[in-house]
PDB file of C-alpha atoms in Angstrom:
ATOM      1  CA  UNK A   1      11.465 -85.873  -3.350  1.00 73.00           C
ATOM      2  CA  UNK A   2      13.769 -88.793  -2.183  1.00 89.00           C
ATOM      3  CA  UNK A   3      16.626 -87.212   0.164  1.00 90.00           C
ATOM      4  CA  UNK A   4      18.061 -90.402   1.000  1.00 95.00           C
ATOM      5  CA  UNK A   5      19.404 -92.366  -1.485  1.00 97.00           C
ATOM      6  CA  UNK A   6      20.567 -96.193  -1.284  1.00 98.00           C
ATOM      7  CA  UNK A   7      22.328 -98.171  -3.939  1.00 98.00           C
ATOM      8  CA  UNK A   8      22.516-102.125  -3.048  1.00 98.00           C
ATOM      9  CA  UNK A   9      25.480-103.409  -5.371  1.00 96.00           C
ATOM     10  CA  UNK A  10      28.708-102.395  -5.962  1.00 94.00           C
ATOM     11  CA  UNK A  11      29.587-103.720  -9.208  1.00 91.00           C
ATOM     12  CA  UNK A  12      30.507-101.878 -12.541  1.00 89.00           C
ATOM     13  CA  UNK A  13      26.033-100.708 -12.726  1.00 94.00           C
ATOM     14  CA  UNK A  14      25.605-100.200  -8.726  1.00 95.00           C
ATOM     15  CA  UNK A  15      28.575 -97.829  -8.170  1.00 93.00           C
ATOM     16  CA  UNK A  16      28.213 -96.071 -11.442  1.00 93.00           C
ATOM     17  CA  UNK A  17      24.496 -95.084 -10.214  1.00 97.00           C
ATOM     18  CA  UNK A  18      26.226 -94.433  -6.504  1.00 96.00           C
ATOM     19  CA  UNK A  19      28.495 -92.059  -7.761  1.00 94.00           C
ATOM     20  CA  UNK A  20      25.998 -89.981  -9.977  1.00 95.00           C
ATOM     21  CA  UNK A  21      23.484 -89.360  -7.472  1.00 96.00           C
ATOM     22  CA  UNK A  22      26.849 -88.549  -5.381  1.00 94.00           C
ATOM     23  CA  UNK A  23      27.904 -85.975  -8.088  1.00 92.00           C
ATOM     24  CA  UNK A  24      24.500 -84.138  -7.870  1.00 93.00           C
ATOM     25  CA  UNK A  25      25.299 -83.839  -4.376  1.00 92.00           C
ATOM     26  CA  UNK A  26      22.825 -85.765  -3.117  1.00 94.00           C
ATOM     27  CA  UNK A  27      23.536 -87.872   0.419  1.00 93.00           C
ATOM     28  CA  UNK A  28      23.794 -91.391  -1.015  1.00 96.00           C
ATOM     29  CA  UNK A  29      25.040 -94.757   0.784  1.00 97.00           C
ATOM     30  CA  UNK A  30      26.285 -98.068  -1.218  1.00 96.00           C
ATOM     31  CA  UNK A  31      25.804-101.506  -0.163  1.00 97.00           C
ATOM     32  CA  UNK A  32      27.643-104.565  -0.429  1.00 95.00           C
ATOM     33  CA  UNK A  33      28.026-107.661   0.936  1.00 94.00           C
ATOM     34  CA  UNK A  34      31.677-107.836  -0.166  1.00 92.00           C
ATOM     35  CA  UNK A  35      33.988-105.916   1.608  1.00 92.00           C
ATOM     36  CA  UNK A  36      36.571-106.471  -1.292  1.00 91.00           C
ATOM     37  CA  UNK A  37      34.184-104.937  -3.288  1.00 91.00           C
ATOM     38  CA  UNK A  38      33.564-101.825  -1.307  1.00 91.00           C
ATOM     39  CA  UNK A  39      37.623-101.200  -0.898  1.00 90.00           C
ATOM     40  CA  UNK A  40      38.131-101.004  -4.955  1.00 87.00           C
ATOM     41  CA  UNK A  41      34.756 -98.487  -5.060  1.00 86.00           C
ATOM     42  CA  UNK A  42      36.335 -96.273  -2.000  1.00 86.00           C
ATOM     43  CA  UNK A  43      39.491 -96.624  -3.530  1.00 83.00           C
ATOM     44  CA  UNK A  44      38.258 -95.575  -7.176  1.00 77.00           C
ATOM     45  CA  UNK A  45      37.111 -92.381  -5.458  1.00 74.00           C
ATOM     46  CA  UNK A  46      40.344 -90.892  -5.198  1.00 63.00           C
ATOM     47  CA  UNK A  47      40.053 -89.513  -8.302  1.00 60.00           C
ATOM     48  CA  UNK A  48      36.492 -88.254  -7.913  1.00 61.00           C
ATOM     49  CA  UNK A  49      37.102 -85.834  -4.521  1.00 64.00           C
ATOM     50  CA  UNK A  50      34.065 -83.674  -5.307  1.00 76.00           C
ATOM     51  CA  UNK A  51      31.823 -86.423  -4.462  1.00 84.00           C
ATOM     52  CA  UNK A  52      33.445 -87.953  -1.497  1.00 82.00           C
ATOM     53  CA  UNK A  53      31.156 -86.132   1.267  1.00 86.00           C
ATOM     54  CA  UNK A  54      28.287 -87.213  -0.127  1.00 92.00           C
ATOM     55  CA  UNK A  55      28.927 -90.709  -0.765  1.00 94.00           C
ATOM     56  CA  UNK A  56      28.947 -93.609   2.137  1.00 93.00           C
ATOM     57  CA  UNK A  57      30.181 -97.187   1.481  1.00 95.00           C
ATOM     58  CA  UNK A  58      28.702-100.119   3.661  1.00 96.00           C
ATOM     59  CA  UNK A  59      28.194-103.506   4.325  1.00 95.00           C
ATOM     60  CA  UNK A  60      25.389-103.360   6.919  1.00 96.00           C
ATOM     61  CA  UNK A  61      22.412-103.564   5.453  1.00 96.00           C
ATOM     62  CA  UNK A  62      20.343-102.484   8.025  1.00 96.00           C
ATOM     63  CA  UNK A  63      22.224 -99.615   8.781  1.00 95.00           C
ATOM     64  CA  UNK A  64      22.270 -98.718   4.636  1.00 96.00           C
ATOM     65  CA  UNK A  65      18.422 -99.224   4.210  1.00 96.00           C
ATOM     66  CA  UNK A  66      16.885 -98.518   7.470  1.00 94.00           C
ATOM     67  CA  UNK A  67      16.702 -94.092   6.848  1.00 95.00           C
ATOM     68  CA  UNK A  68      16.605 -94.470   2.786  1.00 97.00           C
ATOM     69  CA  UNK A  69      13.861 -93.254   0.817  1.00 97.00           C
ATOM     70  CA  UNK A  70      14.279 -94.965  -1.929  1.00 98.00           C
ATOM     71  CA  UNK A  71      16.420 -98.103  -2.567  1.00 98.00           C
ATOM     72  CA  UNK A  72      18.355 -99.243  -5.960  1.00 98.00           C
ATOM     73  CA  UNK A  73      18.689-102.819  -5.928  1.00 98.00           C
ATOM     74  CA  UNK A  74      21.353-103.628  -8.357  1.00 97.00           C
ATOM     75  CA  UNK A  75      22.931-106.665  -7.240  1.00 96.00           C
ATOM     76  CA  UNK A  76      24.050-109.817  -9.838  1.00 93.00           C
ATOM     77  CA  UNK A  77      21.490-110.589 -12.598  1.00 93.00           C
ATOM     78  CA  UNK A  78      20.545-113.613 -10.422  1.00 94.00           C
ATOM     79  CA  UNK A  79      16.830-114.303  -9.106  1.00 94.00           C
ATOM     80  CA  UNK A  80      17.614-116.247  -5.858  1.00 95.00           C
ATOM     81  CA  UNK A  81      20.454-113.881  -5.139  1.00 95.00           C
ATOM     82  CA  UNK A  82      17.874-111.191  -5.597  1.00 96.00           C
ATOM     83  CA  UNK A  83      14.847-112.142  -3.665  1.00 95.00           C
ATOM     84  CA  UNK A  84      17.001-113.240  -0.486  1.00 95.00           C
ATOM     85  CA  UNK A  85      18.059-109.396  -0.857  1.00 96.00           C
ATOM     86  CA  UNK A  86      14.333-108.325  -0.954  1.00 96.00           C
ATOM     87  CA  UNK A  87      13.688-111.115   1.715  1.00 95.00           C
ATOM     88  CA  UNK A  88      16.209-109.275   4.369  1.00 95.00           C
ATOM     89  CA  UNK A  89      15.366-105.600   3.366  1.00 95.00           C
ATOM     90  CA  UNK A  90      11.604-106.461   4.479  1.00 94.00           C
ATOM     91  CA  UNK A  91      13.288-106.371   8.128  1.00 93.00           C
ATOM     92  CA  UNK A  92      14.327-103.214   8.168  1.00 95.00           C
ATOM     93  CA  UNK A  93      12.737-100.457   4.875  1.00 95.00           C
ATOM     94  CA  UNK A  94      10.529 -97.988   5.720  1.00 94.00           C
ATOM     95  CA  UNK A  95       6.804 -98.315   5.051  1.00 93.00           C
ATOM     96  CA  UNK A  96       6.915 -95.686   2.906  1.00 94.00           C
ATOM     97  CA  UNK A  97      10.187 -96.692   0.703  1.00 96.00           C
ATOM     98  CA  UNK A  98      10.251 -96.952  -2.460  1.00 98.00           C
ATOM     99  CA  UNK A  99      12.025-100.162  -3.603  1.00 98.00           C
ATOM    100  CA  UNK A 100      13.670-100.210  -7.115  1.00 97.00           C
ATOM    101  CA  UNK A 101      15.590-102.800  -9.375  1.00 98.00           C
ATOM    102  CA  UNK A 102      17.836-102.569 -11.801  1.00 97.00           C
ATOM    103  CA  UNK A 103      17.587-105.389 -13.575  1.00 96.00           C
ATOM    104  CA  UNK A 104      18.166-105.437 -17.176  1.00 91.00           C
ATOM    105  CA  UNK A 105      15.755-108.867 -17.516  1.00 88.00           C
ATOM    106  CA  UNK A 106      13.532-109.915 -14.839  1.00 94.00           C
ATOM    107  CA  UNK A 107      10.160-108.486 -15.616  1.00 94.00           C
ATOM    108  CA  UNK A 108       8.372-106.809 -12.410  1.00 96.00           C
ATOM    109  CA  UNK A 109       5.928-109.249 -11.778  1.00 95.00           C
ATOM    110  CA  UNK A 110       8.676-112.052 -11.040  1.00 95.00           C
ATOM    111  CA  UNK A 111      10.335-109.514  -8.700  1.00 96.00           C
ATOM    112  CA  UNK A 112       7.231-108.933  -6.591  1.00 96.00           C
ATOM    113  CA  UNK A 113       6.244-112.661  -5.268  1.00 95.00           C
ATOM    114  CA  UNK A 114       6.157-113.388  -1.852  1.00 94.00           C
ATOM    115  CA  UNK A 115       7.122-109.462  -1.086  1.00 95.00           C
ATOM    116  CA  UNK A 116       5.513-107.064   1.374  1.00 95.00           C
ATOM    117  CA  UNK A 117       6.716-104.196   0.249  1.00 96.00           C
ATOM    118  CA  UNK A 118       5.788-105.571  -3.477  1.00 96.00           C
ATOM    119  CA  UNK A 119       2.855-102.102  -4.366  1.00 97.00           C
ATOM    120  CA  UNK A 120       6.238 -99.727  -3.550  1.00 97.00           C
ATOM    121  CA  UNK A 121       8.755-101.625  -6.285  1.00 98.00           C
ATOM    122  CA  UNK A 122       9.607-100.647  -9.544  1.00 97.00           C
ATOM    123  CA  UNK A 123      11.844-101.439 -11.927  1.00 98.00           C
ATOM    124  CA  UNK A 124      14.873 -98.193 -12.908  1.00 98.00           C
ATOM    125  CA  UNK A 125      16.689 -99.506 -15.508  1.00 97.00           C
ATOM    126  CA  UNK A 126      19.842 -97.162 -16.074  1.00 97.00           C
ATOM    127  CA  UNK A 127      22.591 -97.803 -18.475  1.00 95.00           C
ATOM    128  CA  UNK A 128      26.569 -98.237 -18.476  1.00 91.00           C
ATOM    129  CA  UNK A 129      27.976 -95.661 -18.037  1.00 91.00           C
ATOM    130  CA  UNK A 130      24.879 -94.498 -16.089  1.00 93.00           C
ATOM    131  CA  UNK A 131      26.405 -91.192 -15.274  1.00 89.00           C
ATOM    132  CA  UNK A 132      26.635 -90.342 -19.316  1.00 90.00           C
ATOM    133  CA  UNK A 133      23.872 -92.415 -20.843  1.00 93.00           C
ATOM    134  CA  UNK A 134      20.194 -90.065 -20.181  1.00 93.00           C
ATOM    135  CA  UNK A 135      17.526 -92.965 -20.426  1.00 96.00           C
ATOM    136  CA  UNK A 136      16.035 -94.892 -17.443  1.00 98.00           C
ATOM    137  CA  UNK A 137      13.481 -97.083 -17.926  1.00 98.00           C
ATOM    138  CA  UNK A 138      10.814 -97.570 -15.457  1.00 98.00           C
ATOM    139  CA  UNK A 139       8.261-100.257 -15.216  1.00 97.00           C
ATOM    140  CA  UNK A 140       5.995-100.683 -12.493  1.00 96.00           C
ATOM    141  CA  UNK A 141       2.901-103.342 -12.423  1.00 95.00           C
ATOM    142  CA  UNK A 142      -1.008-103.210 -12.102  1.00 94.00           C
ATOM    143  CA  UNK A 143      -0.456-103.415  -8.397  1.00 95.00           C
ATOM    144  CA  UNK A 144       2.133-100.536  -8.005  1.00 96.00           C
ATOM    145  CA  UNK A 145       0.662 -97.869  -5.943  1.00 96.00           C
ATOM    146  CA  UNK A 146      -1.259 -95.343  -8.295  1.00 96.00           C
ATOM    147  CA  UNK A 147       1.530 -92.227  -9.056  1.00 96.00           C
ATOM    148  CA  UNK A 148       4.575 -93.862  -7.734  1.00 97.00           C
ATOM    149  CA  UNK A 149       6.314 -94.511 -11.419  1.00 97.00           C
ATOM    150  CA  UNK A 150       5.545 -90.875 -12.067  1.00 97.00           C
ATOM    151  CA  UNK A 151       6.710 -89.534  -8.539  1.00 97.00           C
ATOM    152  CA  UNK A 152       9.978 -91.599  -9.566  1.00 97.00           C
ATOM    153  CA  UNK A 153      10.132 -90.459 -13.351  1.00 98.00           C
ATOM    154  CA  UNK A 154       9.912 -86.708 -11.866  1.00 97.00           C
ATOM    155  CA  UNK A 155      12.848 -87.300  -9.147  1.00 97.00           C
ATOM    156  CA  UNK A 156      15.049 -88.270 -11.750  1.00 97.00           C
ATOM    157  CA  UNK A 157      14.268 -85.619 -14.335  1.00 97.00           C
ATOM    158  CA  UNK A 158      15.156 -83.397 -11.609  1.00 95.00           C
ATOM    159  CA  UNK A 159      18.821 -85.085 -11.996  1.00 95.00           C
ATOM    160  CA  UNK A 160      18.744 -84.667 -15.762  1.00 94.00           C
ATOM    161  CA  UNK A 161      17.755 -88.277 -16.761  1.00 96.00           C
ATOM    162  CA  UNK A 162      15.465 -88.684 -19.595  1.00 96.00           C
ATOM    163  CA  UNK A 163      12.878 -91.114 -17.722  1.00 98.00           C
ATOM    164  CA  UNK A 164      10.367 -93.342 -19.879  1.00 98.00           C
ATOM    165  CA  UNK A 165       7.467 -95.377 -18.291  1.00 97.00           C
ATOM    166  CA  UNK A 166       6.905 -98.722 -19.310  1.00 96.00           C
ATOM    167  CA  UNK A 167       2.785 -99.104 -20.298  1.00 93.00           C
ATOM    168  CA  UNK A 168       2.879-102.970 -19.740  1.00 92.00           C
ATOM    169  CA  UNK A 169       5.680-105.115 -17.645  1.00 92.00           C
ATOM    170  CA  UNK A 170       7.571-107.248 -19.910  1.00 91.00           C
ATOM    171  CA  UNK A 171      10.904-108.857 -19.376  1.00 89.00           C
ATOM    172  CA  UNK A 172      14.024-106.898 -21.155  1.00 90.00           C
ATOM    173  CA  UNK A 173      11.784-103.680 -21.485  1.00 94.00           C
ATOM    174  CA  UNK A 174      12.303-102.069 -24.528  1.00 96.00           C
ATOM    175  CA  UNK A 175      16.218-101.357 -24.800  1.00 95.00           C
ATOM    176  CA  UNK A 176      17.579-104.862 -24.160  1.00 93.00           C
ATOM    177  CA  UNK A 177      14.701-106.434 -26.675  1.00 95.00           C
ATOM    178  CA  UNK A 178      15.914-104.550 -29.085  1.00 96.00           C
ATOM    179  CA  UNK A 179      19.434-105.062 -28.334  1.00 95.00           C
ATOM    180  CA  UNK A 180      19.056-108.549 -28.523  1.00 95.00           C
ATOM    181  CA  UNK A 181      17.413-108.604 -31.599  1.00 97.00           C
ATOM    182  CA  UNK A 182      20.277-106.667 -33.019  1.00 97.00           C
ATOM    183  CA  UNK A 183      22.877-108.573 -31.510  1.00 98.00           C
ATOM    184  CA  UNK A 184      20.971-112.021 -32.658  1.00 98.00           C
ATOM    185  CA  UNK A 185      20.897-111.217 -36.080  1.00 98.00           C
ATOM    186  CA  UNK A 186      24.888-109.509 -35.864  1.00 98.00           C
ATOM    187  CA  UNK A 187      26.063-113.050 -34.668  1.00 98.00           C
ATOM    188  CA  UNK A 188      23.668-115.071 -37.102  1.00 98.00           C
ATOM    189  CA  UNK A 189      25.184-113.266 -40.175  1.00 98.00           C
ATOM    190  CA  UNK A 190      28.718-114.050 -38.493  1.00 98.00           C
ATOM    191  CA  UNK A 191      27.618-117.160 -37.929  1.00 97.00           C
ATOM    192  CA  UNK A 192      26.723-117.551 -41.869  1.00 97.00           C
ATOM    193  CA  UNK A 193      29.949-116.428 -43.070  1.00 97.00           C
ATOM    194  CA  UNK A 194      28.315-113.582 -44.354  1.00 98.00           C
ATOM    195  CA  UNK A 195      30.395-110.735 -42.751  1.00 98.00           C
ATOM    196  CA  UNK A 196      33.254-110.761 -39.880  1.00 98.00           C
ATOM    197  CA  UNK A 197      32.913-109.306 -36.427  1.00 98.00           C
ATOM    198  CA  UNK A 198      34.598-106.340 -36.716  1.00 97.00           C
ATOM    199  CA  UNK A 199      33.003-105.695 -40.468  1.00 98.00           C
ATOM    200  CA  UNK A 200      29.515-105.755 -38.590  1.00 98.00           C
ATOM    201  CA  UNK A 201      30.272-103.398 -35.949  1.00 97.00           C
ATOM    202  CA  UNK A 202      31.994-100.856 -38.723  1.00 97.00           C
ATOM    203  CA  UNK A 203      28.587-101.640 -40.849  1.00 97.00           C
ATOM    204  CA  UNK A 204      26.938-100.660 -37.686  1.00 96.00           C
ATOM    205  CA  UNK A 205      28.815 -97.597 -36.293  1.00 92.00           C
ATOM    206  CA  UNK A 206      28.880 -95.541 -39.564  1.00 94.00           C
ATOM    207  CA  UNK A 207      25.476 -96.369 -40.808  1.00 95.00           C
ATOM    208  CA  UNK A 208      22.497 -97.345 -38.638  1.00 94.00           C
ATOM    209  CA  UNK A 209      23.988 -96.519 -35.139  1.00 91.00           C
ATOM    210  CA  UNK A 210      24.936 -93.000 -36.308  1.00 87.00           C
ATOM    211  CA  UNK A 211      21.230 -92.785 -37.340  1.00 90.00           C
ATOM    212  CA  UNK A 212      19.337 -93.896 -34.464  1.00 90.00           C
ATOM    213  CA  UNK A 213      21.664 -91.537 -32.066  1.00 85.00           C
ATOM    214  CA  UNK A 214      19.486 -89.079 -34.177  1.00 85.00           C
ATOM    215  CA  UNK A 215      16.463 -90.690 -34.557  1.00 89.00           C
ATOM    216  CA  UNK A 216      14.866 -93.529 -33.701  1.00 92.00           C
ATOM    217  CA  UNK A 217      13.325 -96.298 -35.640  1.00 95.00           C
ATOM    218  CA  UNK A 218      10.065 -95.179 -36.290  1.00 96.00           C
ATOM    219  CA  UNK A 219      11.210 -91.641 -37.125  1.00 95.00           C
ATOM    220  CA  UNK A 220      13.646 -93.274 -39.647  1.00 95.00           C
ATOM    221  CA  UNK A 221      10.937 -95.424 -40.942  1.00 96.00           C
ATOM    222  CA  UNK A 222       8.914 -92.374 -41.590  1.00 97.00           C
ATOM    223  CA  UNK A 223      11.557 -90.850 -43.732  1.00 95.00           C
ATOM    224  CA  UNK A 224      12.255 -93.327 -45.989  1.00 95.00           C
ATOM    225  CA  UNK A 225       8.562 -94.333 -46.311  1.00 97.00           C
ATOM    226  CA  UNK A 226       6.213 -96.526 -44.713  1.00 98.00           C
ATOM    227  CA  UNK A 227       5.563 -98.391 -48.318  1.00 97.00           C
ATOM    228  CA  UNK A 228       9.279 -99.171 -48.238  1.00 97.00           C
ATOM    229  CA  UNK A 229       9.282-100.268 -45.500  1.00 97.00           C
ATOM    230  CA  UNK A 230       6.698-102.091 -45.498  1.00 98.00           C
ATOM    231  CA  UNK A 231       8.408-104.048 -48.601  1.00 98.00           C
ATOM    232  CA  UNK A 232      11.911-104.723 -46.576  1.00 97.00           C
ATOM    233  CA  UNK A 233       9.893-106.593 -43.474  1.00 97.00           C
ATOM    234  CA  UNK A 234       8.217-108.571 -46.041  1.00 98.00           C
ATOM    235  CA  UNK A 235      11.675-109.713 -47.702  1.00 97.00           C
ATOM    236  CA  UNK A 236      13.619-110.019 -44.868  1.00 97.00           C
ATOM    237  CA  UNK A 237      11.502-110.944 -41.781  1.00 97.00           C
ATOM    238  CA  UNK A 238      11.150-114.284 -42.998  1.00 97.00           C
ATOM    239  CA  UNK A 239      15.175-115.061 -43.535  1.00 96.00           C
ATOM    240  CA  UNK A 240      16.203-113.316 -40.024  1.00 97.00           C
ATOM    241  CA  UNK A 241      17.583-115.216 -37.449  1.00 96.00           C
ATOM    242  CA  UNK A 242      14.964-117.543 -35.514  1.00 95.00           C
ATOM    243  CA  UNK A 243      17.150-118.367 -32.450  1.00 94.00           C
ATOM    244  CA  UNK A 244      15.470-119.093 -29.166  1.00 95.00           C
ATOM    245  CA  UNK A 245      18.183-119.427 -27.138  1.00 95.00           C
ATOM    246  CA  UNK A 246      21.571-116.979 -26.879  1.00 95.00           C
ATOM    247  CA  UNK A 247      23.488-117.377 -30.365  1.00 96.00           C
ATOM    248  CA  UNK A 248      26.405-120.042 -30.368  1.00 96.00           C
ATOM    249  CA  UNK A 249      29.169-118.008 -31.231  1.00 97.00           C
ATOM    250  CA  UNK A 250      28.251-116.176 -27.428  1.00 97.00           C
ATOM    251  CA  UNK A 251      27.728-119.093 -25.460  1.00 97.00           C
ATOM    252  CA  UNK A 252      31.167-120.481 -26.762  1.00 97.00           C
ATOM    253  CA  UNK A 253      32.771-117.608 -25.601  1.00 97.00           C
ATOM    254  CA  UNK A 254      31.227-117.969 -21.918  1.00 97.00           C
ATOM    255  CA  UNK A 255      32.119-121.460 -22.235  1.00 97.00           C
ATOM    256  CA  UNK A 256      35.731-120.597 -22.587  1.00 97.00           C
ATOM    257  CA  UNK A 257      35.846-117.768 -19.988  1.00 96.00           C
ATOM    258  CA  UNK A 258      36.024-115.097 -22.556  1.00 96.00           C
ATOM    259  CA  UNK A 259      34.064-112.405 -21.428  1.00 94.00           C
ATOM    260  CA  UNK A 260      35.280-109.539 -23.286  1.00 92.00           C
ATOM    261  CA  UNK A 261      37.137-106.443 -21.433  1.00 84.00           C
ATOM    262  CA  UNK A 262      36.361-107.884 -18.290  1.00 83.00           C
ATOM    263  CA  UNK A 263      38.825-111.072 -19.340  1.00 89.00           C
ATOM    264  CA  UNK A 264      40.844-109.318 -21.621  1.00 89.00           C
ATOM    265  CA  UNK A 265      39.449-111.744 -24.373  1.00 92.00           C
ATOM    266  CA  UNK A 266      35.822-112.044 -26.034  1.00 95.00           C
ATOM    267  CA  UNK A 267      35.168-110.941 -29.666  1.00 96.00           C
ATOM    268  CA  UNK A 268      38.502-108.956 -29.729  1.00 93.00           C
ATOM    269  CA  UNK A 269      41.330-109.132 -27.732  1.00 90.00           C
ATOM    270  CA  UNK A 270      42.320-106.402 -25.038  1.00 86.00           C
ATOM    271  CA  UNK A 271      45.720-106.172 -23.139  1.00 79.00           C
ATOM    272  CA  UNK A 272      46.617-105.533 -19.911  1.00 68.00           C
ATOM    273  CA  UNK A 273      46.998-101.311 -20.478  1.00 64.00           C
ATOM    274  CA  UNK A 274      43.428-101.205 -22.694  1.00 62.00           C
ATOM    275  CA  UNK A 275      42.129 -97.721 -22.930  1.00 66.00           C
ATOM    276  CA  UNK A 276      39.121 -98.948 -24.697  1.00 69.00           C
ATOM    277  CA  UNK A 277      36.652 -98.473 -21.729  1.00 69.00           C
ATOM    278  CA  UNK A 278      37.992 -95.048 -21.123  1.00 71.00           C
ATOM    279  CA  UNK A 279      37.819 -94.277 -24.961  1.00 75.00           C
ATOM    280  CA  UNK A 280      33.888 -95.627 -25.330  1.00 74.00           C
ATOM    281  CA  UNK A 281      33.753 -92.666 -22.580  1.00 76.00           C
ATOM    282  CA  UNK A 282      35.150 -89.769 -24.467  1.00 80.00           C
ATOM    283  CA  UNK A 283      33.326 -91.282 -27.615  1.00 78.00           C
ATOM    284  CA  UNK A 284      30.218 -91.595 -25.717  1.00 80.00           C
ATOM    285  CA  UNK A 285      30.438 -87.984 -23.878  1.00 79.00           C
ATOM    286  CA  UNK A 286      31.132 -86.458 -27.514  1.00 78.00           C
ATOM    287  CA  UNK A 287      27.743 -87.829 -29.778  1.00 77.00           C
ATOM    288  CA  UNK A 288      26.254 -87.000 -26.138  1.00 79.00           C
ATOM    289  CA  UNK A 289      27.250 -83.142 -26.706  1.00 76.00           C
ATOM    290  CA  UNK A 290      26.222 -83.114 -30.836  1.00 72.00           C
ATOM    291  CA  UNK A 291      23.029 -84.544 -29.821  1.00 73.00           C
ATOM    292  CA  UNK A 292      21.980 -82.241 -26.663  1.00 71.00           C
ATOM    293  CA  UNK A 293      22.995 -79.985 -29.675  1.00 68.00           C
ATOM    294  CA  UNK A 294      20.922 -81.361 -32.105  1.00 66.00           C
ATOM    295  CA  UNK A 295      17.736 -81.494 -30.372  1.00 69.00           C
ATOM    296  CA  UNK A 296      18.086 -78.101 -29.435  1.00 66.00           C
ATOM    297  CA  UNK A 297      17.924 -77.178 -33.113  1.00 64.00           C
TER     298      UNK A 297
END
């Protein structure tokens, strides 16, 4: 098992992960580079006592890596900023550290150039809010030493997670491919005049999302019949969206520094005293608790 516990990364993904290893009382310590960054995580503590004592904010990184057996990368979704991490924690991990990324993109192999310490990483791929959503993806590579992804997969079962390993690296995993197939084709039919924004996530929330909180796609291909099926993909494969490249409609948006919640501006608008985050929460926490109740059935 993996007593010591760093997370490298501070942002919205790095503390979130920080503070649920904190609330299973394990000893965890959080990096960052930017002490700005570490004040507004202490500081969003005070409302989380409980896990206090068990979580330690830094911006050493020798002093946050140097005891840890195991290491969360989850710095900006940038490869240089990345591998200049991976290039200074070679100074200082453990041989026997286990190195992880979150990364939500990179596939493994890209990670792993150039690094010494490249058999011991993996990819962990939690989710926002990572202390509600189960899954964690894990992906390791040919190289990875034999067990590790399994060692890993069992240390965070032990937490509750519901772990799946990756057969083959591939960039976006499973999740995000799917998610950006979804989200191509949401902004193509936008894009078409076909439906608006907020008609596609209401077509979306109280049809096909409700199902595949219950089941997943192949399960719901199975009940409404594989020769049905098979009949829709041959319609409507050929007409989806054949983008290459992020849809236009997003990389407006970024163009025009509308982010979404973050900004308080992307495809809706969100004021200054927005509850929405805290809402997807309670939402989130409630299908949560009817499926845990579900599956138990």
């Amino acid at each position: 098992m993996f007593n010591k516990i760093t997370v490298l990364g501070t942002g919205t993904m790095g503390d979130g992960i920080a503070r649920f290893f904190a609330s299973q009382k394990s000893s965890v310590t959080a990096y960052d580079i930017d002490e700005d960054k570490i004040i507004a995580a202490r500081n969003g503590l005070h409302s989380q006592e409980p896990i206090r004592e068990y979580l330690t904010y830094t911006s050493n990184l020798k002093e946050a890596i140097s005891s840890a057996d195991i290491i969360i990368e989850s710095v900006s979704e940038d490869l240089a900023v990345k591998r200049q991490l991976y290039n200074d924690i070679a100074r200082w991990v453990k041989e026997d550290a286990v190195i992880s990324s979150n990364t939500s993109s990179y596939p493994l192999a890209l990670l792993i150039v150039d690094q010494p310490f490249a058999r011991r990483m993996i990819i962990t791929h939690f989710f926002n809010p990572p202390d509600l959503i189960p899954l964690v993806e894990i992906v390791q590579h040919e190289s990875t030493v034999p067990g590790l992804a399994g060692k890993v997969a069992d240390f965070l079962r032990y937490f509750g997670k519901v772990p799946v390993v990756l057969k083959k690296d591939i960039n976006g995993f499973v999740a995000n491919r799917l998610q950006a197939a979804v989200l191509r084709e949401a902004c193509f039919l936008v894009e078409s005049g076909i439906a608006g924004v907020s008609d596609i996530d209401t077509v979306m929330t109280e049809s096909v999302g409700m199902r595949w909180a219950i089941n997943g796609p192949f399960r719901i291909a199975d009940l409404g019949g594989l020769d049905v099926w098979q009949k829709v993909c041959d319609n409507l494969l050929p007409a989806l969206s054949p983008e290459k490249a992020a849809p236009e409609m997003i990389s407006k948006k970024v163009k025009e520094k509308k982010l979404g919640l973050k900004t308080g501006q992307g495809f809706y608008q969100y004021d200054a005293q927005d509850n929405n985050a805290a809402s997807y929460r309670q939402k989130l926490a409630g299908l949560l608790s009817l499926k845990q109740t579900t599956d138990k059935q």
